[in-house]
PDB file of C-alpha atoms in Angstrom:
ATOM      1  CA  UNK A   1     -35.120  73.156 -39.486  1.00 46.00           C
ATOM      2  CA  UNK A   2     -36.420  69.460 -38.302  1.00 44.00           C
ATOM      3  CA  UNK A   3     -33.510  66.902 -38.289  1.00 56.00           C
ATOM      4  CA  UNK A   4     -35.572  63.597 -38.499  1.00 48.00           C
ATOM      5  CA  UNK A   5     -32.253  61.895 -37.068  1.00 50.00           C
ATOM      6  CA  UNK A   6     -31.472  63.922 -33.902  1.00 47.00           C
ATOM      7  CA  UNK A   7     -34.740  66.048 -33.211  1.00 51.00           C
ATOM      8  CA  UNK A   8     -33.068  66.846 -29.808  1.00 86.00           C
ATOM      9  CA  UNK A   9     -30.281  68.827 -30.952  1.00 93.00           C
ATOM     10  CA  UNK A  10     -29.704  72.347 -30.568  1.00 95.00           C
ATOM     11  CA  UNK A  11     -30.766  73.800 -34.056  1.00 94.00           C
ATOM     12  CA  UNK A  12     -30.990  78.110 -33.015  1.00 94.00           C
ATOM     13  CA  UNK A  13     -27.482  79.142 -34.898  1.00 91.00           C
ATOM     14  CA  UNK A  14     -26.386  75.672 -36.665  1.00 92.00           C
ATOM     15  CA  UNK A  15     -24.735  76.588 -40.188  1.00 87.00           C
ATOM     16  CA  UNK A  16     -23.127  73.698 -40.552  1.00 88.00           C
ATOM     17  CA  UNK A  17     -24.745  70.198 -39.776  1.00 92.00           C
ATOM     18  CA  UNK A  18     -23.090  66.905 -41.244  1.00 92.00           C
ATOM     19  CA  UNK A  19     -24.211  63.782 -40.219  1.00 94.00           C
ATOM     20  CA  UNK A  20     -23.042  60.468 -41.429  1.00 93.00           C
ATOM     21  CA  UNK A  21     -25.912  59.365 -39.454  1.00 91.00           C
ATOM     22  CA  UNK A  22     -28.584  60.883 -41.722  1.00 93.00           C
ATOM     23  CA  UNK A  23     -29.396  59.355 -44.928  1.00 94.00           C
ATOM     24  CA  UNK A  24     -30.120  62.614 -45.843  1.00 95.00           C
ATOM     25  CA  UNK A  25     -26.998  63.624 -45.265  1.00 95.00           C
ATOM     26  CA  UNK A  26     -24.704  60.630 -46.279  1.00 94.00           C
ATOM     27  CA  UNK A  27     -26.470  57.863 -48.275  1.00 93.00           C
ATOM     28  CA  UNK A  28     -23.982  55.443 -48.014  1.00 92.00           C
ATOM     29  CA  UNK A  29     -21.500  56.414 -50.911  1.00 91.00           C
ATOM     30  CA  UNK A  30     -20.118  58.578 -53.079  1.00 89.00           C
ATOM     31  CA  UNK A  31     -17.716  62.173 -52.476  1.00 89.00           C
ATOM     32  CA  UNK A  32     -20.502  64.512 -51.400  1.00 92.00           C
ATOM     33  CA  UNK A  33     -21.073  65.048 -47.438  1.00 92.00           C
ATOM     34  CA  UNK A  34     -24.180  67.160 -47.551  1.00 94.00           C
ATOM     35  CA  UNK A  35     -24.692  70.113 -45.179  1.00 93.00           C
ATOM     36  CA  UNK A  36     -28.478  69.847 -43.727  1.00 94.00           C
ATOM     37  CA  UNK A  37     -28.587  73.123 -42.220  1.00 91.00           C
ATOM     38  CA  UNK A  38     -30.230  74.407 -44.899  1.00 91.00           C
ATOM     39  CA  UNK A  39     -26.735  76.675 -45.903  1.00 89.00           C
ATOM     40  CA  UNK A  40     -25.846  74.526 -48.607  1.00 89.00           C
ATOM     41  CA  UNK A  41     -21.933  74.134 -47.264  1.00 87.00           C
ATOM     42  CA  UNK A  42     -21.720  70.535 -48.828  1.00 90.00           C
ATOM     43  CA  UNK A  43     -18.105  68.826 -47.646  1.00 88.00           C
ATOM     44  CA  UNK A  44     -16.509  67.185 -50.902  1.00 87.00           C
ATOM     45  CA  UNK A  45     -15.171  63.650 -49.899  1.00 87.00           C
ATOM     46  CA  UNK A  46     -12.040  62.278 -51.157  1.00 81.00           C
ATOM     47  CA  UNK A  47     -14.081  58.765 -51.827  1.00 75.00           C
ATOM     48  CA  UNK A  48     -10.587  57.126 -51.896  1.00 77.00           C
ATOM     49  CA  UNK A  49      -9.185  58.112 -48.769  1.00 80.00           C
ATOM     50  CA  UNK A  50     -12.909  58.435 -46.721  1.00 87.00           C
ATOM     51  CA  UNK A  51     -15.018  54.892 -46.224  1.00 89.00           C
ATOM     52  CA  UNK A  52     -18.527  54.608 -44.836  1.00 92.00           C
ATOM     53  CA  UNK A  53     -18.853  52.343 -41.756  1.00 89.00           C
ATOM     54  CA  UNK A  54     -22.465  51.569 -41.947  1.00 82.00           C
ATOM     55  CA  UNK A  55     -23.244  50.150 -38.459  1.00 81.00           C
ATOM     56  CA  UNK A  56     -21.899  52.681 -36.766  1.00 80.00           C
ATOM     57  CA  UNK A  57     -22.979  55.497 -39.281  1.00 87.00           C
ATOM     58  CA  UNK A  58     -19.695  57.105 -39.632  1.00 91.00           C
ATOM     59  CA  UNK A  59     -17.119  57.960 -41.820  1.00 90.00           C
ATOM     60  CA  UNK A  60     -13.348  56.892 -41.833  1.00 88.00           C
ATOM     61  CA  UNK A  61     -10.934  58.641 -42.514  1.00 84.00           C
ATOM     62  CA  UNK A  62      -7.713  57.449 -43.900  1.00 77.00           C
ATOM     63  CA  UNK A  63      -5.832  60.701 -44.425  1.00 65.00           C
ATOM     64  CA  UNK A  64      -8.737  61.645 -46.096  1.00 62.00           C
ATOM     65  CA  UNK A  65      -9.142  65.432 -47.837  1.00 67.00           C
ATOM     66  CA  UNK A  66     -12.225  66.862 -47.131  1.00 73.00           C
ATOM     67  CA  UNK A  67     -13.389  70.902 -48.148  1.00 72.00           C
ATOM     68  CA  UNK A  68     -16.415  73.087 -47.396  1.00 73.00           C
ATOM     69  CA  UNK A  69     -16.170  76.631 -48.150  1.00 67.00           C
ATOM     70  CA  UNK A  70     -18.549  78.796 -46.056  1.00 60.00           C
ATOM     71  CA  UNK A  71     -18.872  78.807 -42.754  1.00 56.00           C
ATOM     72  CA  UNK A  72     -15.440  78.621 -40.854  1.00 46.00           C
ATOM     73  CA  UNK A  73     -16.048  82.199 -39.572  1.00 47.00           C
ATOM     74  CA  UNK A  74     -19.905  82.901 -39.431  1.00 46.00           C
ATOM     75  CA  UNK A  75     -19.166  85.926 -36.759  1.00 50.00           C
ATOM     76  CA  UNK A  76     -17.191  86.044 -33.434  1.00 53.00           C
ATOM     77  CA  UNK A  77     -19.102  83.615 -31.508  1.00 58.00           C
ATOM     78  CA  UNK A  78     -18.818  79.969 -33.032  1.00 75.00           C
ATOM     79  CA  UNK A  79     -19.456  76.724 -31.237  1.00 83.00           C
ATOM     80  CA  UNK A  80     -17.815  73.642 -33.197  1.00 80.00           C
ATOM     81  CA  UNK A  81     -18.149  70.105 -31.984  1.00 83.00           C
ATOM     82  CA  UNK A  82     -17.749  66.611 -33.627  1.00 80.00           C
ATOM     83  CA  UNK A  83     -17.401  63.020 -32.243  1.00 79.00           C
ATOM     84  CA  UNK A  84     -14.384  61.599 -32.501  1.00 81.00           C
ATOM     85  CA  UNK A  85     -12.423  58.469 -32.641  1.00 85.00           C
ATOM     86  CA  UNK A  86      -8.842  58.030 -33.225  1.00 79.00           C
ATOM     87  CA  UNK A  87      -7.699  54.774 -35.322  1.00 68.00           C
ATOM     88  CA  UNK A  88      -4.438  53.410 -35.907  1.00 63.00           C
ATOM     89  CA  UNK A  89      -1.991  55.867 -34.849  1.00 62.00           C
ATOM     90  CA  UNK A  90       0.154  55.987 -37.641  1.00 61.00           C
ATOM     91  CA  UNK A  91      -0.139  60.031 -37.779  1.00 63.00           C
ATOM     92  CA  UNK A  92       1.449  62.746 -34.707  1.00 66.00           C
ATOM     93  CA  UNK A  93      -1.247  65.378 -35.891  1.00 68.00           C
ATOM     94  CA  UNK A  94      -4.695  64.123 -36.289  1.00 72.00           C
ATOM     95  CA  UNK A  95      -6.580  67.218 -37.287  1.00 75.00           C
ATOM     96  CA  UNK A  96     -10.659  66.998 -36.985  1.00 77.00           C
ATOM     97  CA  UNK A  97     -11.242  70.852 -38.223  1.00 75.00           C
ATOM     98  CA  UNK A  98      -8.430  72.751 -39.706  1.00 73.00           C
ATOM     99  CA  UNK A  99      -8.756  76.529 -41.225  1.00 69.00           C
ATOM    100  CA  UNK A 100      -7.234  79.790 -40.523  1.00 67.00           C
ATOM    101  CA  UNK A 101      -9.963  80.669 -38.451  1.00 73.00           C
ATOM    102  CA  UNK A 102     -10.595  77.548 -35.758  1.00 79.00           C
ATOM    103  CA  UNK A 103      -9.167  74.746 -35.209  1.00 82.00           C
ATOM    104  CA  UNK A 104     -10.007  71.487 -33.835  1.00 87.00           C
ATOM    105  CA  UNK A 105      -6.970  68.328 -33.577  1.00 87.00           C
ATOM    106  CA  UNK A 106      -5.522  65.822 -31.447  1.00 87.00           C
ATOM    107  CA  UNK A 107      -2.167  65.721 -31.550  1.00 82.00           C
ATOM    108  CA  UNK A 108       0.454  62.559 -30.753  1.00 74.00           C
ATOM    109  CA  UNK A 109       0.481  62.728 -26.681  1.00 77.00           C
ATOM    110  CA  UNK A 110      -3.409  63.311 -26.737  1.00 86.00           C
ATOM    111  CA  UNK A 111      -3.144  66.876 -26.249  1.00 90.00           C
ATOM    112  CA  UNK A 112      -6.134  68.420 -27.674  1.00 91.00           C
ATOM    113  CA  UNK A 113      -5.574  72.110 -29.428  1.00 90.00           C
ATOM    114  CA  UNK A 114      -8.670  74.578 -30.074  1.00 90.00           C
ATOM    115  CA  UNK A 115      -7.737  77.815 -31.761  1.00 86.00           C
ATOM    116  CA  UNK A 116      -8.639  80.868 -33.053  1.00 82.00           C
ATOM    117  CA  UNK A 117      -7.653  83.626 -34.825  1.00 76.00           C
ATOM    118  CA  UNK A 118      -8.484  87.282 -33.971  1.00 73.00           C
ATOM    119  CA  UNK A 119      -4.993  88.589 -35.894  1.00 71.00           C
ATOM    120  CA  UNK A 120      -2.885  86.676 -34.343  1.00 76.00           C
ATOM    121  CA  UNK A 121      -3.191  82.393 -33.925  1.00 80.00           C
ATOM    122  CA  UNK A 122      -5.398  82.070 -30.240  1.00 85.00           C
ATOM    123  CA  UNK A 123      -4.568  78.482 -29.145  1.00 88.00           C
ATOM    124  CA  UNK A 124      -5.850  76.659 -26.418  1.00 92.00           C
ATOM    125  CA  UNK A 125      -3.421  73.289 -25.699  1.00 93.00           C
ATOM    126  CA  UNK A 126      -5.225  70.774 -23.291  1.00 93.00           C
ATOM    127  CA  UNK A 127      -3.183  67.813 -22.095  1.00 93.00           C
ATOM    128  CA  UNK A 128      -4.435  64.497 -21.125  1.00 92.00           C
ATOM    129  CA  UNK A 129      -2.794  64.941 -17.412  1.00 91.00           C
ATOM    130  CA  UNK A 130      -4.621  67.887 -16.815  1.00 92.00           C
ATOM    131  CA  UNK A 131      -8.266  66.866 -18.596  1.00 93.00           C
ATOM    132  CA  UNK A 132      -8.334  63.560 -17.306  1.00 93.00           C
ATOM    133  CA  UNK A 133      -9.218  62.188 -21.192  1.00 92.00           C
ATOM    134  CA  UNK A 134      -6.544  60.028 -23.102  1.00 90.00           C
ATOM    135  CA  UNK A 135      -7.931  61.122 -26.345  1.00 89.00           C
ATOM    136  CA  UNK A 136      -6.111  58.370 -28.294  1.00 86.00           C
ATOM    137  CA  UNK A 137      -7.205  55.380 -26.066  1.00 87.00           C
ATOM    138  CA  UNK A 138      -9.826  54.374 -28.770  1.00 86.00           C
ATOM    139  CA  UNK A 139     -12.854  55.359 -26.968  1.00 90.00           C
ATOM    140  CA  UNK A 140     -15.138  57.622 -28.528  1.00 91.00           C
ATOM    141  CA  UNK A 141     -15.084  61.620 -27.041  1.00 91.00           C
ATOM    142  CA  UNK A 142     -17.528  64.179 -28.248  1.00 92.00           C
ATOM    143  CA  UNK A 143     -15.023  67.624 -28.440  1.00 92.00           C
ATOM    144  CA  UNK A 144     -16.482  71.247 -28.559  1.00 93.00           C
ATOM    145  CA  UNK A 145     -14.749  74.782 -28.985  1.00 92.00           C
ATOM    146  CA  UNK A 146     -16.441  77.407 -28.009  1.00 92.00           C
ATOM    147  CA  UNK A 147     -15.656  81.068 -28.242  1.00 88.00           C
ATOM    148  CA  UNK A 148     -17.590  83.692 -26.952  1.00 87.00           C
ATOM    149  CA  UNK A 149     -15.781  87.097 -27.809  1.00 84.00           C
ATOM    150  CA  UNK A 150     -13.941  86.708 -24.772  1.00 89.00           C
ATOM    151  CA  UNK A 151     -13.109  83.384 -24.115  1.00 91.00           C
ATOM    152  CA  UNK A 152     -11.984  80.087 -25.902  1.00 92.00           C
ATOM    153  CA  UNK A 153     -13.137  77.061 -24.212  1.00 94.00           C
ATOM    154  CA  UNK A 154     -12.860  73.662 -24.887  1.00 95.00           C
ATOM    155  CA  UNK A 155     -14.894  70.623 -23.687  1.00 95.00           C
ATOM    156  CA  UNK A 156     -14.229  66.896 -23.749  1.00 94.00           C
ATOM    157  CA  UNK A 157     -17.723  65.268 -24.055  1.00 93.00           C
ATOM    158  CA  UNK A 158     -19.534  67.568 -21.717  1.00 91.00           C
ATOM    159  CA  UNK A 159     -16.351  68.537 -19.195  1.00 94.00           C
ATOM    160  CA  UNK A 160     -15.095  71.783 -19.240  1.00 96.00           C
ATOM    161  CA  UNK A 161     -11.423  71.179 -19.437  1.00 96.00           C
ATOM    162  CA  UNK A 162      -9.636  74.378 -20.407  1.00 96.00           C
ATOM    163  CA  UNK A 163      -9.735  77.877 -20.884  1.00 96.00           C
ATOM    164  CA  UNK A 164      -8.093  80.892 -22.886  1.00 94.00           C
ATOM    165  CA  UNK A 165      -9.064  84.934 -22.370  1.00 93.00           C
ATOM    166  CA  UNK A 166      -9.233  85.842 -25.847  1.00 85.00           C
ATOM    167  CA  UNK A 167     -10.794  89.406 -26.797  1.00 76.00           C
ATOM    168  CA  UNK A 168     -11.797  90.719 -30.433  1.00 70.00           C
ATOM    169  CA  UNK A 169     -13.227  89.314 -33.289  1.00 68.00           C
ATOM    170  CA  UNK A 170     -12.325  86.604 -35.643  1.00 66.00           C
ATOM    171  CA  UNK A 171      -9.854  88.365 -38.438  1.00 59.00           C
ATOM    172  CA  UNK A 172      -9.255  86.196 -41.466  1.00 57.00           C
ATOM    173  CA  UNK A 173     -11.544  86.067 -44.040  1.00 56.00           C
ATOM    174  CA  UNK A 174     -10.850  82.815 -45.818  1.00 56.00           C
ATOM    175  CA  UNK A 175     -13.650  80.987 -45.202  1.00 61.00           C
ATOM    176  CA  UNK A 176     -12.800  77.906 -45.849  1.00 68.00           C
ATOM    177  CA  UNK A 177     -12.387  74.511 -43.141  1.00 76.00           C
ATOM    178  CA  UNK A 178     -11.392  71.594 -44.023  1.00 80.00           C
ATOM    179  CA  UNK A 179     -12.673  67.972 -42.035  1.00 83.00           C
ATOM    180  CA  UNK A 180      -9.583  65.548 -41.171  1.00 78.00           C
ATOM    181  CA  UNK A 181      -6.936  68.063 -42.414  1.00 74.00           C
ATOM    182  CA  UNK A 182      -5.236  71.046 -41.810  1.00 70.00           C
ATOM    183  CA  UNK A 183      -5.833  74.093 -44.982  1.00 65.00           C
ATOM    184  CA  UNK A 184      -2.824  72.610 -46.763  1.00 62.00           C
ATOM    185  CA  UNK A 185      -4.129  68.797 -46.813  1.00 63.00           C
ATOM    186  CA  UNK A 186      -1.401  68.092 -44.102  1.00 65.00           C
ATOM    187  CA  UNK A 187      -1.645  66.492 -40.636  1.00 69.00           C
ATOM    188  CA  UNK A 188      -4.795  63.847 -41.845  1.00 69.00           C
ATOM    189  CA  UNK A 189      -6.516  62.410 -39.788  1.00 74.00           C
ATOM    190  CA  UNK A 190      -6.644  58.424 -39.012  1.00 79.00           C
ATOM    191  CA  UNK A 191     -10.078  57.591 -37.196  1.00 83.00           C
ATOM    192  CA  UNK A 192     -13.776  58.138 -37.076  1.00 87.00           C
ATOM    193  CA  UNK A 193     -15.510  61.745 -37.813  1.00 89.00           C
ATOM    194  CA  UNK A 194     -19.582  60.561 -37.711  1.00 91.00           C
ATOM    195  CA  UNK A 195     -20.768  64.308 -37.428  1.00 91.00           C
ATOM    196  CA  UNK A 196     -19.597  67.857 -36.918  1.00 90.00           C
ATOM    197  CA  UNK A 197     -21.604  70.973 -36.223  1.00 91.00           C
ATOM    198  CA  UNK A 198     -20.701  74.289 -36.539  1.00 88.00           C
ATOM    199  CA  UNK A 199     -22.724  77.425 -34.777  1.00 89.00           C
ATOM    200  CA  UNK A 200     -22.618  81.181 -35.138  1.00 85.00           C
ATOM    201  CA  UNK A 201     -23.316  81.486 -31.375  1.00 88.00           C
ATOM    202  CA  UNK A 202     -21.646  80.415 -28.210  1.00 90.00           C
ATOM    203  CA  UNK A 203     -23.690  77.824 -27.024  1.00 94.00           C
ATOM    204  CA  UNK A 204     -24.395  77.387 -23.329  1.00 95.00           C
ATOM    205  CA  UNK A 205     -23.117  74.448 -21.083  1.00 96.00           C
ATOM    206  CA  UNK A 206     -26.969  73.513 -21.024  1.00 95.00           C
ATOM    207  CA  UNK A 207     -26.824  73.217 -24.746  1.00 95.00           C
ATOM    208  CA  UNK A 208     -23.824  71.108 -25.531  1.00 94.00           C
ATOM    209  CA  UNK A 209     -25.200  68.674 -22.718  1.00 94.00           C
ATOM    210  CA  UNK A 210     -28.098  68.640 -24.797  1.00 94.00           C
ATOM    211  CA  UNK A 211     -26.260  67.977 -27.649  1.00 94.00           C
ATOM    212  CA  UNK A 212     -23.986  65.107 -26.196  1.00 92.00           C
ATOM    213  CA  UNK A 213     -27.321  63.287 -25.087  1.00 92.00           C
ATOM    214  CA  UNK A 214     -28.975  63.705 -28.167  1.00 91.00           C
ATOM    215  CA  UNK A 215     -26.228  61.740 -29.577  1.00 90.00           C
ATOM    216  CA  UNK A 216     -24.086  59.858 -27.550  1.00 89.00           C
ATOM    217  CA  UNK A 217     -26.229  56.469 -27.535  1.00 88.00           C
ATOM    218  CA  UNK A 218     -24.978  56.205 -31.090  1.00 85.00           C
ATOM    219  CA  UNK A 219     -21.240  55.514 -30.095  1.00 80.00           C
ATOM    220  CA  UNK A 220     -22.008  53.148 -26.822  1.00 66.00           C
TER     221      UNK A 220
END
């Protein structure tokens, strides 16, 4: 698969690419976010709560409810990342990627949670004392989760910052995430979500570096 927009990115094991930034992707308007992985998991927009920001290429989202059904668990290895900029904090619980199986959010002191679930909830709870990274200080931060069938990692732009030993395989099978809520439409998100990809392989450190270069002049 050839993304015209961001050759550079990693494309071995991306099921899920959304880009704001690709016409092809996002033209501008209307509810549907469309997947160009080639796996056909279109996101559904709410086009009331969700707003284009053309010169930036990104969406907003104002508590916005967005679905995809597919890919949340495409095996036991996933890498998930997505830029990410918080607006006007008016929510405690800004979620990027919420599902049974992974999770991605920023919650109200800038502590950023990854998760999984391998029968019981896996969750990885990064402050901003120990990262380094006030996620909320309006700044732009590109956020991975990686899990690797043994551990859950999570990365603030292309920092390590936190680690849990997690062994087994992903359990649920509801295969459904949702972008800038949690499964219920809860916790929205306030702020900017320009893409998010989703992998069915732990990538390497190499390859999210790769990923945060091929992208990163966007947001600067």
């Amino acid at each position: 698969m050839a993304l015209s927009h961001s050759p550079k990115i990693v494309t071995d094991g991306l099921v899920l690419c959304l880009d704001a930034g690709d016409g092809k992707s996002y033209g501008g308007s209307g509810s549907t976010w469309t997947d160009r992985s080639g796996n056909g998991y279109n996101c559904t927009l709410d086009s009331s709560e969700v707003s284009f920001v053309g010169d930036q290429k990104t969406l907003y989202f104002n508590t916005g409810i967005s679905t995809i059904s597919g890919p949340s668990t495409p095996n036991a290895f996933t890498t998930f990342s997505a830029f990410k900029k918080i607006g006007t904090q008016t929510n405690i619980y800004h979620v990027i990627l919420g599902g049974r199986t992974h999770e991605i959010s920023i919650r109200d002191n800038s502590t950023l949670r990854v998760s999984t679930h391998n029968g019981s909830d896996q969750i990885l709870d990064i402050t901003s004392s120990s990262s380094g990274y006030d996620l909320l200080d309006g700044n732009w931060h590109f956020i991975t989760s990686r899990y690797d069938g043994t551990n859950l990692k999570a990365f603030i732009n292309t920092e390590h910052v936190g680690t849990r030993s997690v062994s087994g395989t992903t359990s649920d099978s509801r295969k459904v995430i949702r972008i800038g809520c949690w499964e219920s439409n809860d916790y929205q998100a306030n702020g900017y979500i320009p893409f998010v990809y989703i992998y069915d392989r732990a990538l390497t450190d190499a390859e999210i570096l790769q990923n945060y270069n091929a992208t990163k002049g966007r947001f600067s």
